[in-house]
The first five atom37 places (N, CA, C, CB, O) and aatype in JSON, in Angstrom:
{
  "aatype": [12, 16, 3, 9, 18, 15, 16, 6, 0, 3, 13, 6, 0, 6, 9, 16, 9, 10, 16, 15, 6, 5, 7, 7, 1, 2, 5, 14, 14, 4, 2, 18, 9, 1, 17, 3, 10, 7, 18, 0, 3, 1, 3, 8, 3, 3, 0, 9, 18, 12, 9, 17, 14, 2, 13, 10, 3, 0, 8, 7, 15, 14, 12, 15, 11, 3, 9, 14, 9, 6, 7, 16, 15, 9, 0, 1, 12, 8, 9, 10, 19, 11, 3, 12, 10, 3, 13, 8, 11, 5, 1, 10, 10, 19, 7, 16, 11, 13, 2, 4, 8, 6, 7, 4, 1, 19, 19, 0, 1, 7, 11, 19, 16, 11, 10, 10, 0, 9, 15, 15],
  "atom_mask": [
    [1, 1, 1, 1, 1],
    [1, 1, 1, 1, 1],
    [1, 1, 1, 1, 1],
    [1, 1, 1, 1, 1],
    [1, 1, 1, 1, 1],
    [1, 1, 1, 1, 1],
    [1, 1, 1, 1, 1],
    [1, 1, 1, 1, 1],
    [1, 1, 1, 1, 1],
    [1, 1, 1, 1, 1],
    [1, 1, 1, 1, 1],
    [1, 1, 1, 1, 1],
    [1, 1, 1, 1, 1],
    [1, 1, 1, 1, 1],
    [1, 1, 1, 1, 1],
    [1, 1, 1, 1, 1],
    [1, 1, 1, 1, 1],
    [1, 1, 1, 1, 1],
    [1, 1, 1, 1, 1],
    [1, 1, 1, 1, 1],
    [1, 1, 1, 1, 1],
    [1, 1, 1, 1, 1],
    [1, 1, 1, 0, 1],
    [1, 1, 1, 0, 1],
    [1, 1, 1, 1, 1],
    [1, 1, 1, 1, 1],
    [1, 1, 1, 1, 1],
    [1, 1, 1, 1, 1],
    [1, 1, 1, 1, 1],
    [1, 1, 1, 1, 1],
    [1, 1, 1, 1, 1],
    [1, 1, 1, 1, 1],
    [1, 1, 1, 1, 1],
    [1, 1, 1, 1, 1],
    [1, 1, 1, 1, 1],
    [1, 1, 1, 1, 1],
    [1, 1, 1, 1, 1],
    [1, 1, 1, 0, 1],
    [1, 1, 1, 1, 1],
    [1, 1, 1, 1, 1],
    [1, 1, 1, 1, 1],
    [1, 1, 1, 1, 1],
    [1, 1, 1, 1, 1],
    [1, 1, 1, 1, 1],
    [1, 1, 1, 1, 1],
    [1, 1, 1, 1, 1],
    [1, 1, 1, 1, 1],
    [1, 1, 1, 1, 1],
    [1, 1, 1, 1, 1],
    [1, 1, 1, 1, 1],
    [1, 1, 1, 1, 1],
    [1, 1, 1, 1, 1],
    [1, 1, 1, 1, 1],
    [1, 1, 1, 1, 1],
    [1, 1, 1, 1, 1],
    [1, 1, 1, 1, 1],
    [1, 1, 1, 1, 1],
    [1, 1, 1, 1, 1],
    [1, 1, 1, 1, 1],
    [1, 1, 1, 0, 1],
    [1, 1, 1, 1, 1],
    [1, 1, 1, 1, 1],
    [1, 1, 1, 1, 1],
    [1, 1, 1, 1, 1],
    [1, 1, 1, 1, 1],
    [1, 1, 1, 1, 1],
    [1, 1, 1, 1, 1],
    [1, 1, 1, 1, 1],
    [1, 1, 1, 1, 1],
    [1, 1, 1, 1, 1],
    [1, 1, 1, 0, 1],
    [1, 1, 1, 1, 1],
    [1, 1, 1, 1, 1],
    [1, 1, 1, 1, 1],
    [1, 1, 1, 1, 1],
    [1, 1, 1, 1, 1],
    [1, 1, 1, 1, 1],
    [1, 1, 1, 1, 1],
    [1, 1, 1, 1, 1],
    [1, 1, 1, 1, 1],
    [1, 1, 1, 1, 1],
    [1, 1, 1, 1, 1],
    [1, 1, 1, 1, 1],
    [1, 1, 1, 1, 1],
    [1, 1, 1, 1, 1],
    [1, 1, 1, 1, 1],
    [1, 1, 1, 1, 1],
    [1, 1, 1, 1, 1],
    [1, 1, 1, 1, 1],
    [1, 1, 1, 1, 1],
    [1, 1, 1, 1, 1],
    [1, 1, 1, 1, 1],
    [1, 1, 1, 1, 1],
    [1, 1, 1, 1, 1],
    [1, 1, 1, 0, 1],
    [1, 1, 1, 1, 1],
    [1, 1, 1, 1, 1],
    [1, 1, 1, 1, 1],
    [1, 1, 1, 1, 1],
    [1, 1, 1, 1, 1],
    [1, 1, 1, 1, 1],
    [1, 1, 1, 1, 1],
    [1, 1, 1, 0, 1],
    [1, 1, 1, 1, 1],
    [1, 1, 1, 1, 1],
    [1, 1, 1, 1, 1],
    [1, 1, 1, 1, 1],
    [1, 1, 1, 1, 1],
    [1, 1, 1, 1, 1],
    [1, 1, 1, 0, 1],
    [1, 1, 1, 1, 1],
    [1, 1, 1, 1, 1],
    [1, 1, 1, 1, 1],
    [1, 1, 1, 1, 1],
    [1, 1, 1, 1, 1],
    [1, 1, 1, 1, 1],
    [1, 1, 1, 1, 1],
    [1, 1, 1, 1, 1],
    [1, 1, 1, 1, 1],
    [1, 1, 1, 1, 1]
  ],
  "atom_positions": [
    [[0.84, -1.19, 0.0], [0.0, 0.0, 0.0], [0.89, 1.25, 0.0], [-0.96, 0.0, 1.22], [1.77, 1.38, 0.85]],
    [[0.66, 2.15, -0.92], [1.4, 3.4, -0.94], [0.62, 4.44, -0.14], [1.65, 3.89, -2.4], [-0.58, 4.28, 0.12]],
    [[1.3, 5.49, 0.24], [0.62, 6.53, 1.02], [1.24, 7.89, 0.7], [0.71, 6.24, 2.54], [1.57, 8.14, -0.46]],
    [[1.41, 8.75, 1.66], [1.8, 10.14, 1.39], [3.12, 10.28, 0.65], [1.89, 10.9, 2.66], [3.37, 11.32, 0.05]],
    [[3.97, 9.28, 0.67], [5.26, 9.36, 0.0], [5.25, 8.68, -1.37], [6.32, 8.74, 0.87], [6.28, 8.67, -2.04]],
    [[4.14, 8.11, -1.79], [3.99, 7.44, -3.08], [4.95, 6.27, -3.25], [4.21, 8.43, -4.2], [5.26, 5.87, -4.37]],
    [[5.42, 5.72, -2.15], [6.24, 4.52, -2.17], [5.79, 3.61, -1.04], [7.76, 4.86, -2.04], [5.09, 4.05, -0.12]],
    [[6.18, 2.37, -1.12], [5.89, 1.45, -0.02], [6.66, 1.89, 1.22], [6.25, 0.0, -0.41], [7.78, 2.38, 1.13]],
    [[6.06, 1.7, 2.38], [6.77, 1.96, 3.63], [7.83, 0.87, 3.8], [5.79, 2.0, 4.85], [7.63, -0.27, 3.41]],
    [[8.95, 1.24, 4.39], [10.04, 0.29, 4.59], [9.92, -0.47, 5.9], [11.35, 1.02, 4.55], [10.32, -1.63, 5.98]],
    [[9.36, 0.17, 6.94], [9.15, -0.51, 8.21], [8.11, 0.26, 9.02], [10.49, -0.65, 9.0], [7.77, 1.39, 8.7]],
    [[7.63, -0.39, 10.08], [6.72, 0.27, 11.01], [7.44, 0.45, 12.33], [5.41, -0.54, 11.2], [8.34, -0.32, 12.68]],
    [[7.04, 1.48, 13.05], [7.67, 1.78, 14.33], [6.66, 2.37, 15.3], [8.84, 2.74, 14.15], [5.65, 2.96, 14.91]],
    [[6.96, 2.19, 16.57], [6.22, 2.84, 17.64], [7.03, 4.08, 18.01], [6.01, 1.87, 18.89], [8.21, 3.97, 18.36]],
    [[6.41, 5.25, 17.93], [7.11, 6.5, 18.18], [6.43, 7.24, 19.33], [7.14, 7.37, 16.91], [5.22, 7.42, 19.35]],
    [[7.25, 7.67, 20.28], [6.77, 8.46, 21.41], [7.24, 9.9, 21.24], [7.27, 7.87, 22.77], [8.44, 10.17, 21.17]],
    [[6.29, 10.81, 21.16], [6.57, 12.23, 21.02], [7.01, 12.77, 22.38], [5.32, 13.0, 20.47], [6.31, 12.6, 23.37]],
    [[8.15, 13.43, 22.42], [8.6, 14.03, 23.66], [7.84, 15.32, 23.92], [10.13, 14.3, 23.62], [7.55, 16.09, 23.0]],
    [[7.51, 15.55, 25.18], [6.85, 16.8, 25.56], [7.9, 17.92, 25.62], [6.12, 16.66, 26.93], [9.1, 17.65, 25.59]],
    [[7.46, 19.16, 25.69], [8.41, 20.27, 25.8], [9.23, 20.13, 27.09], [7.67, 21.63, 25.77], [10.4, 20.51, 27.12]],
    [[8.63, 19.6, 28.16], [9.35, 19.4, 29.42], [10.46, 18.35, 29.26], [8.37, 18.96, 30.52], [11.44, 18.39, 29.99]],
    [[10.3, 17.44, 28.3], [11.31, 16.4, 28.04], [12.33, 16.85, 27.0], [10.64, 15.11, 27.59], [13.2, 16.07, 26.6]],
    [[12.22, 18.1, 26.55], [13.14, 18.62, 25.55], [12.59, 18.58, 24.14], [0.0, 0.0, 0.0], [13.29, 18.93, 23.19]],
    [[11.34, 18.15, 23.98], [10.7, 18.06, 22.66], [10.17, 19.41, 22.19], [0.0, 0.0, 0.0], [10.58, 20.47, 22.68]],
    [[9.27, 19.34, 21.24], [8.69, 20.54, 20.63], [7.76, 21.26, 21.61], [7.91, 20.18, 19.35], [7.27, 20.67, 22.57]],
    [[7.54, 22.54, 21.35], [6.57, 23.31, 22.13], [5.15, 23.01, 21.68], [6.86, 24.82, 22.01], [4.23, 23.03, 22.49]],
    [[4.96, 22.72, 20.4], [3.66, 22.36, 19.83], [3.74, 20.92, 19.32], [3.24, 23.35, 18.67], [4.75, 20.54, 18.75]],
    [[2.7, 20.13, 19.52], [2.75, 18.76, 19.0], [2.8, 18.76, 17.46], [1.53, 17.95, 19.5], [2.22, 19.64, 16.82]],
    [[3.48, 17.78, 16.89], [3.56, 17.7, 15.42], [2.25, 17.17, 14.84], [4.73, 16.81, 14.99], [1.4, 16.65, 15.57]],
    [[2.11, 17.31, 13.55], [1.01, 16.7, 12.8], [1.64, 15.74, 11.78], [0.11, 17.79, 12.09], [2.85, 15.76, 11.57]],
    [[0.82, 14.93, 11.16], [1.33, 14.02, 10.14], [1.97, 14.84, 9.02], [0.2, 13.12, 9.58], [1.68, 16.03, 8.87]],
    [[2.82, 14.22, 8.27], [3.62, 14.82, 7.2], [4.85, 15.52, 7.76], [2.77, 15.81, 6.4], [5.54, 16.22, 7.02]],
    [[5.14, 15.35, 9.04], [6.34, 15.95, 9.64], [7.57, 15.35, 8.96], [6.37, 15.71, 11.19], [7.59, 14.16, 8.65]],
    [[8.58, 16.15, 8.75], [9.78, 15.71, 8.05], [10.96, 15.6, 9.01], [10.13, 16.67, 6.91], [11.93, 16.34, 8.9]],
    [[10.87, 14.66, 9.95], [11.96, 14.44, 10.9], [13.02, 13.58, 10.25], [11.44, 13.77, 12.18], [12.76, 12.82, 9.32]],
    [[14.23, 13.72, 10.76], [15.3, 12.81, 10.37], [15.5, 11.8, 11.48], [16.62, 13.59, 10.08], [15.19, 12.06, 12.65]],
    [[16.01, 10.64, 11.1], [16.18, 9.53, 12.04], [17.66, 9.36, 12.37], [15.6, 8.22, 11.47], [18.51, 9.37, 11.48]],
    [[17.94, 9.21, 13.64], [19.28, 8.87, 14.11], [19.17, 7.61, 14.95], [0.0, 0.0, 0.0], [18.3, 7.51, 15.82]],
    [[20.04, 6.66, 14.68], [20.01, 5.44, 15.49], [20.35, 5.78, 16.93], [20.99, 4.36, 14.92], [21.23, 6.61, 17.18]],
    [[19.67, 5.14, 17.89], [19.82, 5.48, 19.3], [21.25, 5.24, 19.81], [18.84, 4.68, 20.14], [21.69, 5.87, 20.76]],
    [[21.97, 4.32, 19.17], [23.33, 4.02, 19.61], [24.38, 4.87, 18.91], [23.63, 2.55, 19.39], [25.57, 4.59, 19.01]],
    [[23.95, 5.89, 18.19], [24.88, 6.71, 17.42], [25.72, 7.61, 18.32], [24.13, 7.55, 16.41], [25.28, 8.03, 19.39]],
    [[26.93, 7.9, 17.85], [27.75, 8.92, 18.49], [27.22, 10.28, 18.06], [29.26, 8.76, 18.12], [26.52, 10.39, 17.06]],
    [[27.55, 11.3, 18.82], [27.04, 12.64, 18.54], [27.37, 13.11, 17.12], [27.62, 13.63, 19.54], [26.57, 13.83, 16.52]],
    [[28.5, 12.71, 16.58], [28.92, 13.16, 15.25], [28.41, 12.27, 14.12], [30.41, 13.22, 15.19], [28.62, 12.61, 12.95]],
    [[27.75, 11.15, 14.43], [27.25, 10.25, 13.38], [26.12, 10.92, 12.61], [26.76, 8.92, 13.99], [25.46, 11.84, 13.09]],
    [[25.91, 10.44, 11.41], [24.89, 10.99, 10.52], [23.48, 10.72, 11.04], [25.04, 10.39, 9.12], [23.24, 9.8, 11.82]],
    [[22.56, 11.57, 10.6], [21.13, 11.3, 10.73], [20.6, 11.16, 9.31], [20.37, 12.44, 11.55], [21.21, 11.66, 8.36]],
    [[19.46, 10.48, 9.15], [19.01, 10.04, 7.84], [17.59, 10.51, 7.54], [19.09, 8.53, 7.74], [16.77, 10.68, 8.44]],
    [[17.33, 10.72, 6.26], [16.0, 11.12, 5.81], [15.1, 9.87, 5.78], [16.06, 11.8, 4.38], [14.92, 9.23, 4.75]],
    [[14.55, 9.57, 6.94], [13.59, 8.47, 7.1], [12.39, 9.1, 7.8], [14.2, 7.24, 7.93], [12.45, 9.43, 8.98]],
    [[11.31, 9.25, 7.05], [10.19, 10.05, 7.52], [8.99, 9.2, 7.91], [9.78, 11.04, 6.46], [8.72, 8.18, 7.29]],
    [[8.26, 9.63, 8.98], [7.1, 8.87, 9.45], [5.8, 9.27, 8.75], [6.94, 9.06, 10.94], [5.63, 10.4, 8.28]],
    [[4.91, 8.32, 8.69], [3.52, 8.56, 8.31], [2.69, 7.92, 9.42], [3.17, 7.96, 6.87], [2.52, 6.7, 9.45]],
    [[2.18, 8.74, 10.32], [1.48, 8.23, 11.51], [0.13, 7.63, 11.15], [1.28, 9.35, 12.52], [-0.57, 8.11, 10.26]],
    [[-0.22, 6.56, 11.87], [-1.46, 5.82, 11.62], [-2.46, 6.06, 12.74], [-1.17, 4.32, 11.47], [-2.09, 6.26, 13.89]],
    [[-3.75, 6.02, 12.36], [-4.8, 6.14, 13.37], [-5.06, 4.76, 14.0], [-6.1, 6.71, 12.75], [-4.37, 3.8, 13.68]],
    [[-6.05, 4.67, 14.86], [-6.36, 3.43, 15.57], [-6.8, 2.3, 14.63], [-7.45, 3.68, 16.58], [-6.78, 1.13, 15.01]],
    [[-7.2, 2.65, 13.4], [-7.65, 1.65, 12.43], [-6.55, 1.27, 11.44], [-8.86, 2.18, 11.67], [-6.78, 0.46, 10.54]],
    [[-5.35, 1.85, 11.61], [-4.23, 1.53, 10.73], [-4.19, 2.35, 9.45], [0.0, 0.0, 0.0], [-3.44, 2.02, 8.53]],
    [[-4.99, 3.39, 9.37], [-4.98, 4.28, 8.21], [-4.16, 5.52, 8.52], [-6.44, 4.67, 7.8], [-4.08, 5.93, 9.68]],
    [[-3.53, 6.13, 7.5], [-2.77, 7.35, 7.75], [-3.63, 8.44, 8.38], [-2.16, 7.87, 6.44], [-4.78, 8.66, 7.98]],
    [[-3.07, 9.1, 9.38], [-3.77, 10.18, 10.06], [-3.88, 11.39, 9.14], [-3.06, 10.56, 11.38], [-3.08, 11.57, 8.22]],
    [[-4.86, 12.2, 9.41], [-5.03, 13.46, 8.69], [-3.86, 14.38, 8.98], [-6.37, 14.13, 9.08], [-3.19, 14.25, 10.01]],
    [[-3.62, 15.29, 8.09], [-2.51, 16.23, 8.21], [-2.72, 17.26, 9.32], [-2.29, 16.95, 6.9], [-1.75, 17.84, 9.8]],
    [[-3.95, 17.49, 9.73], [-4.23, 18.58, 10.66], [-4.5, 18.15, 12.11], [-5.39, 19.34, 10.17], [-4.91, 18.97, 12.92]],
    [[-4.29, 16.88, 12.43], [-4.55, 16.4, 13.8], [-3.23, 16.33, 14.56], [-5.25, 15.01, 13.77], [-2.32, 15.61, 14.15]],
    [[-3.1, 17.07, 15.68], [-1.86, 17.01, 16.47], [-1.64, 15.6, 17.01], [-1.9, 18.04, 17.63], [-2.58, 14.91, 17.39]],
    [[-0.38, 15.19, 17.04], [-0.01, 13.85, 17.5], [0.72, 14.0, 18.83], [0.89, 13.11, 16.45], [1.71, 14.73, 18.93]],
    [[0.23, 13.31, 19.85], [0.84, 13.34, 21.17], [0.97, 11.92, 21.68], [0.03, 14.21, 22.15], [0.29, 11.02, 21.19]],
    [[1.83, 11.73, 22.66], [1.99, 10.41, 23.27], [2.7, 9.45, 22.33], [0.0, 0.0, 0.0], [3.65, 9.82, 21.64]],
    [[2.22, 8.21, 22.3], [2.85, 7.15, 21.51], [1.91, 6.73, 20.4], [3.23, 5.94, 22.4], [0.73, 6.49, 20.63]],
    [[2.45, 6.62, 19.18], [1.67, 6.24, 18.0], [2.5, 5.3, 17.14], [1.23, 7.49, 17.18], [3.72, 5.24, 17.25]],
    [[1.81, 4.58, 16.27], [2.46, 3.74, 15.27], [2.6, 4.56, 13.99], [1.64, 2.42, 15.01], [1.7, 5.31, 13.62]],
    [[3.73, 4.4, 13.33], [3.97, 5.09, 12.06], [4.61, 4.13, 11.07], [4.88, 6.34, 12.28], [5.39, 3.26, 11.44]],
    [[4.26, 4.31, 9.81], [4.99, 3.66, 8.72], [6.15, 4.56, 8.38], [4.07, 3.38, 7.46], [5.99, 5.78, 8.26]],
    [[7.32, 3.98, 8.23], [8.53, 4.76, 8.03], [9.04, 4.57, 6.6], [9.62, 4.35, 9.04], [9.05, 3.46, 6.07]],
    [[9.47, 5.68, 6.0], [9.92, 5.69, 4.6], [11.36, 6.17, 4.52], [9.0, 6.6, 3.74], [11.69, 7.27, 4.95]],
    [[12.22, 5.33, 3.96], [13.61, 5.7, 3.71], [13.62, 6.46, 2.4], [14.56, 4.43, 3.66], [13.35, 5.89, 1.34]],
    [[13.93, 7.74, 2.46], [13.83, 8.59, 1.28], [14.99, 8.4, 0.31], [13.76, 10.04, 1.69], [14.8, 8.48, -0.91]],
    [[16.19, 8.16, 0.81], [17.36, 8.0, -0.05], [17.53, 6.5, -0.31], [18.65, 8.62, 0.61], [18.13, 5.78, 0.5]],
    [[17.02, 6.06, -1.43], [16.99, 4.62, -1.73], [18.39, 4.04, -1.9], [16.18, 4.37, -2.99], [18.57, 2.83, -1.76]],
    [[19.4, 4.88, -2.2], [20.78, 4.4, -2.28], [21.28, 3.91, -0.92], [21.7, 5.51, -2.81], [22.29, 3.22, -0.85]],
    [[20.58, 4.26, 0.15], [20.98, 3.87, 1.5], [20.28, 2.61, 2.0], [20.71, 5.01, 2.46], [20.48, 2.21, 3.15]],
    [[19.45, 1.97, 1.17], [18.68, 0.81, 1.62], [19.57, -0.3, 2.17], [17.84, 0.28, 0.48], [19.27, -0.85, 3.23]],
    [[20.65, -0.65, 1.47], [21.51, -1.73, 1.95], [22.1, -1.41, 3.31], [22.63, -2.0, 0.94], [22.18, -2.28, 4.18]],
    [[22.52, -0.16, 3.51], [23.05, 0.26, 4.8], [21.99, 0.06, 5.89], [23.5, 1.74, 4.76], [22.28, -0.52, 6.94]],
    [[20.77, 0.54, 5.65], [19.72, 0.45, 6.66], [19.26, -0.99, 6.88], [18.54, 1.32, 6.27], [18.87, -1.34, 8.0]],
    [[19.29, -1.82, 5.87], [18.91, -3.23, 6.05], [19.81, -3.9, 7.08], [18.98, -3.99, 4.71], [19.37, -4.8, 7.79]],
    [[21.05, -3.47, 7.16], [21.97, -4.02, 8.15], [21.67, -3.53, 9.56], [23.4, -3.66, 7.78], [22.02, -4.21, 10.53]],
    [[21.04, -2.39, 9.69], [20.8, -1.76, 11.0], [19.39, -1.97, 11.54], [21.06, -0.29, 10.9], [19.19, -2.07, 12.75]],
    [[18.42, -2.05, 10.64], [17.02, -2.07, 11.07], [16.54, -3.49, 11.3], [16.14, -1.38, 10.03], [16.44, -4.29, 10.37]],
    [[16.24, -3.78, 12.54], [15.67, -5.06, 12.97], [14.51, -4.74, 13.9], [16.74, -5.98, 13.67], [14.45, -3.64, 14.46]],
    [[13.6, -5.66, 14.06], [12.55, -5.44, 15.05], [13.23, -5.21, 16.39], [11.54, -6.67, 15.11], [14.07, -6.0, 16.82]],
    [[12.86, -4.13, 17.05], [13.45, -3.76, 18.34], [14.52, -2.69, 18.24], [0.0, 0.0, 0.0], [14.91, -2.14, 19.27]],
    [[15.01, -2.36, 17.03], [16.0, -1.3, 16.88], [15.42, 0.02, 17.39], [16.45, -1.17, 15.41], [14.31, 0.4, 17.02]],
    [[16.17, 0.71, 18.23], [15.72, 1.98, 18.79], [16.35, 3.13, 18.0], [16.09, 2.1, 20.3], [17.47, 3.03, 17.51]],
    [[15.59, 4.22, 17.9], [16.06, 5.39, 17.17], [15.47, 6.65, 17.78], [15.7, 5.29, 15.68], [14.55, 6.6, 18.6]],
    [[16.02, 7.78, 17.35], [15.52, 9.09, 17.76], [15.08, 9.85, 16.52], [16.61, 9.89, 18.54], [15.66, 9.69, 15.44]],
    [[14.06, 10.67, 16.68], [13.6, 11.55, 15.61], [14.15, 12.94, 15.91], [12.03, 11.56, 15.49], [14.0, 13.45, 17.02]],
    [[14.78, 13.55, 14.9], [15.48, 14.81, 15.08], [14.83, 15.94, 14.29], [16.93, 14.65, 14.66], [14.36, 15.75, 13.17]],
    [[14.82, 17.12, 14.89], [14.58, 18.38, 14.2], [15.88, 19.14, 14.36], [13.31, 19.19, 14.78], [16.16, 19.7, 15.42]],
    [[16.66, 19.17, 13.31], [18.02, 19.7, 13.44], [18.79, 18.78, 14.38], [0.0, 0.0, 0.0], [18.78, 17.57, 14.2]],
    [[19.45, 19.36, 15.37], [20.22, 18.53, 16.31], [19.39, 18.14, 17.54], [21.48, 19.28, 16.75], [19.89, 17.43, 18.41]],
    [[18.15, 18.59, 17.62], [17.31, 18.31, 18.79], [16.49, 17.05, 18.59], [16.39, 19.49, 19.07], [15.86, 16.86, 17.55]],
    [[16.52, 16.17, 19.61], [15.69, 14.97, 19.6], [14.29, 15.37, 20.07], [16.29, 13.84, 20.52], [14.12, 15.94, 21.15]],
    [[13.27, 15.07, 19.24], [11.9, 15.46, 19.57], [10.98, 14.25, 19.78], [11.34, 16.35, 18.48], [9.84, 14.4, 20.22]],
    [[11.48, 13.05, 19.45], [10.69, 11.83, 19.64], [11.66, 10.64, 19.69], [9.62, 11.65, 18.49], [12.78, 10.72, 19.2]],
    [[11.19, 9.56, 20.28], [11.98, 8.32, 20.35], [11.13, 7.21, 19.76], [12.41, 7.99, 21.84], [9.91, 7.18, 19.91]],
    [[11.8, 6.28, 19.08], [11.05, 5.22, 18.44], [11.72, 3.87, 18.55], [0.0, 0.0, 0.0], [12.88, 3.75, 18.95]],
    [[10.95, 2.85, 18.17], [11.43, 1.47, 18.15], [10.77, 0.77, 16.98], [11.12, 0.73, 19.5], [9.56, 0.86, 16.79]],
    [[11.57, 0.06, 16.18], [11.04, -0.7, 15.04], [10.17, -1.83, 15.56], [12.2, -1.26, 14.15], [10.58, -2.59, 16.43]],
    [[8.95, -1.94, 15.01], [8.02, -2.99, 15.42], [7.75, -4.02, 14.32], [6.72, -2.37, 15.86], [7.34, -5.14, 14.6]],
    [[7.99, -3.62, 13.06], [7.7, -4.54, 11.95], [8.52, -4.12, 10.73], [6.18, -4.55, 11.61], [8.6, -2.94, 10.41]],
    [[9.13, -5.09, 10.07], [9.83, -4.82, 8.8], [8.84, -5.02, 7.66], [11.08, -5.76, 8.62], [8.09, -5.99, 7.65]],
    [[8.83, -4.1, 6.71], [7.93, -4.17, 5.57], [8.76, -4.32, 4.32], [7.01, -2.91, 5.5], [9.38, -5.37, 4.13]],
    [[8.81, -3.31, 3.44], [9.54, -3.4, 2.18], [11.02, -3.63, 2.39], [9.33, -2.14, 1.38], [11.67, -4.23, 1.54]],
    [[11.58, -3.18, 3.49], [13.02, -3.33, 3.73], [13.4, -4.79, 3.94], [13.45, -2.5, 4.93], [14.57, -5.14, 3.8]],
    [[12.45, -5.65, 4.28], [12.77, -7.05, 4.52], [12.94, -7.84, 3.23], [11.71, -7.7, 5.36], [13.43, -8.97, 3.27]],
    [[12.55, -7.27, 2.07], [12.68, -8.01, 0.83], [14.02, -7.85, 0.19], [11.63, -7.59, -0.13], [14.27, -8.43, -0.87]]
  ]
}
């Protein structure tokens, strides 16, 4: 199934949005947010990657663009730079932890829950 990125999702993840008190955003994000992903075990100088979420509602359908997202949600994740697929296939396993970044600030934490297109 394709969605907002017009490509198959590569994996699914459980993502917890950090509150402003936890160092996250002042306003909750909405779907279509363009966060970058950094692996949780990365060193401060390691790269972050264009892997963007598409948050799902309780029925497994993509959420509307105008609904604020708070707490923990499931998202389909899309690796935008397809030349990096082999690299990410080595790193992404069920249970892999990651951070969602806005610039150098971590605004959410996630964990891979299901491999999709990346498993092929």
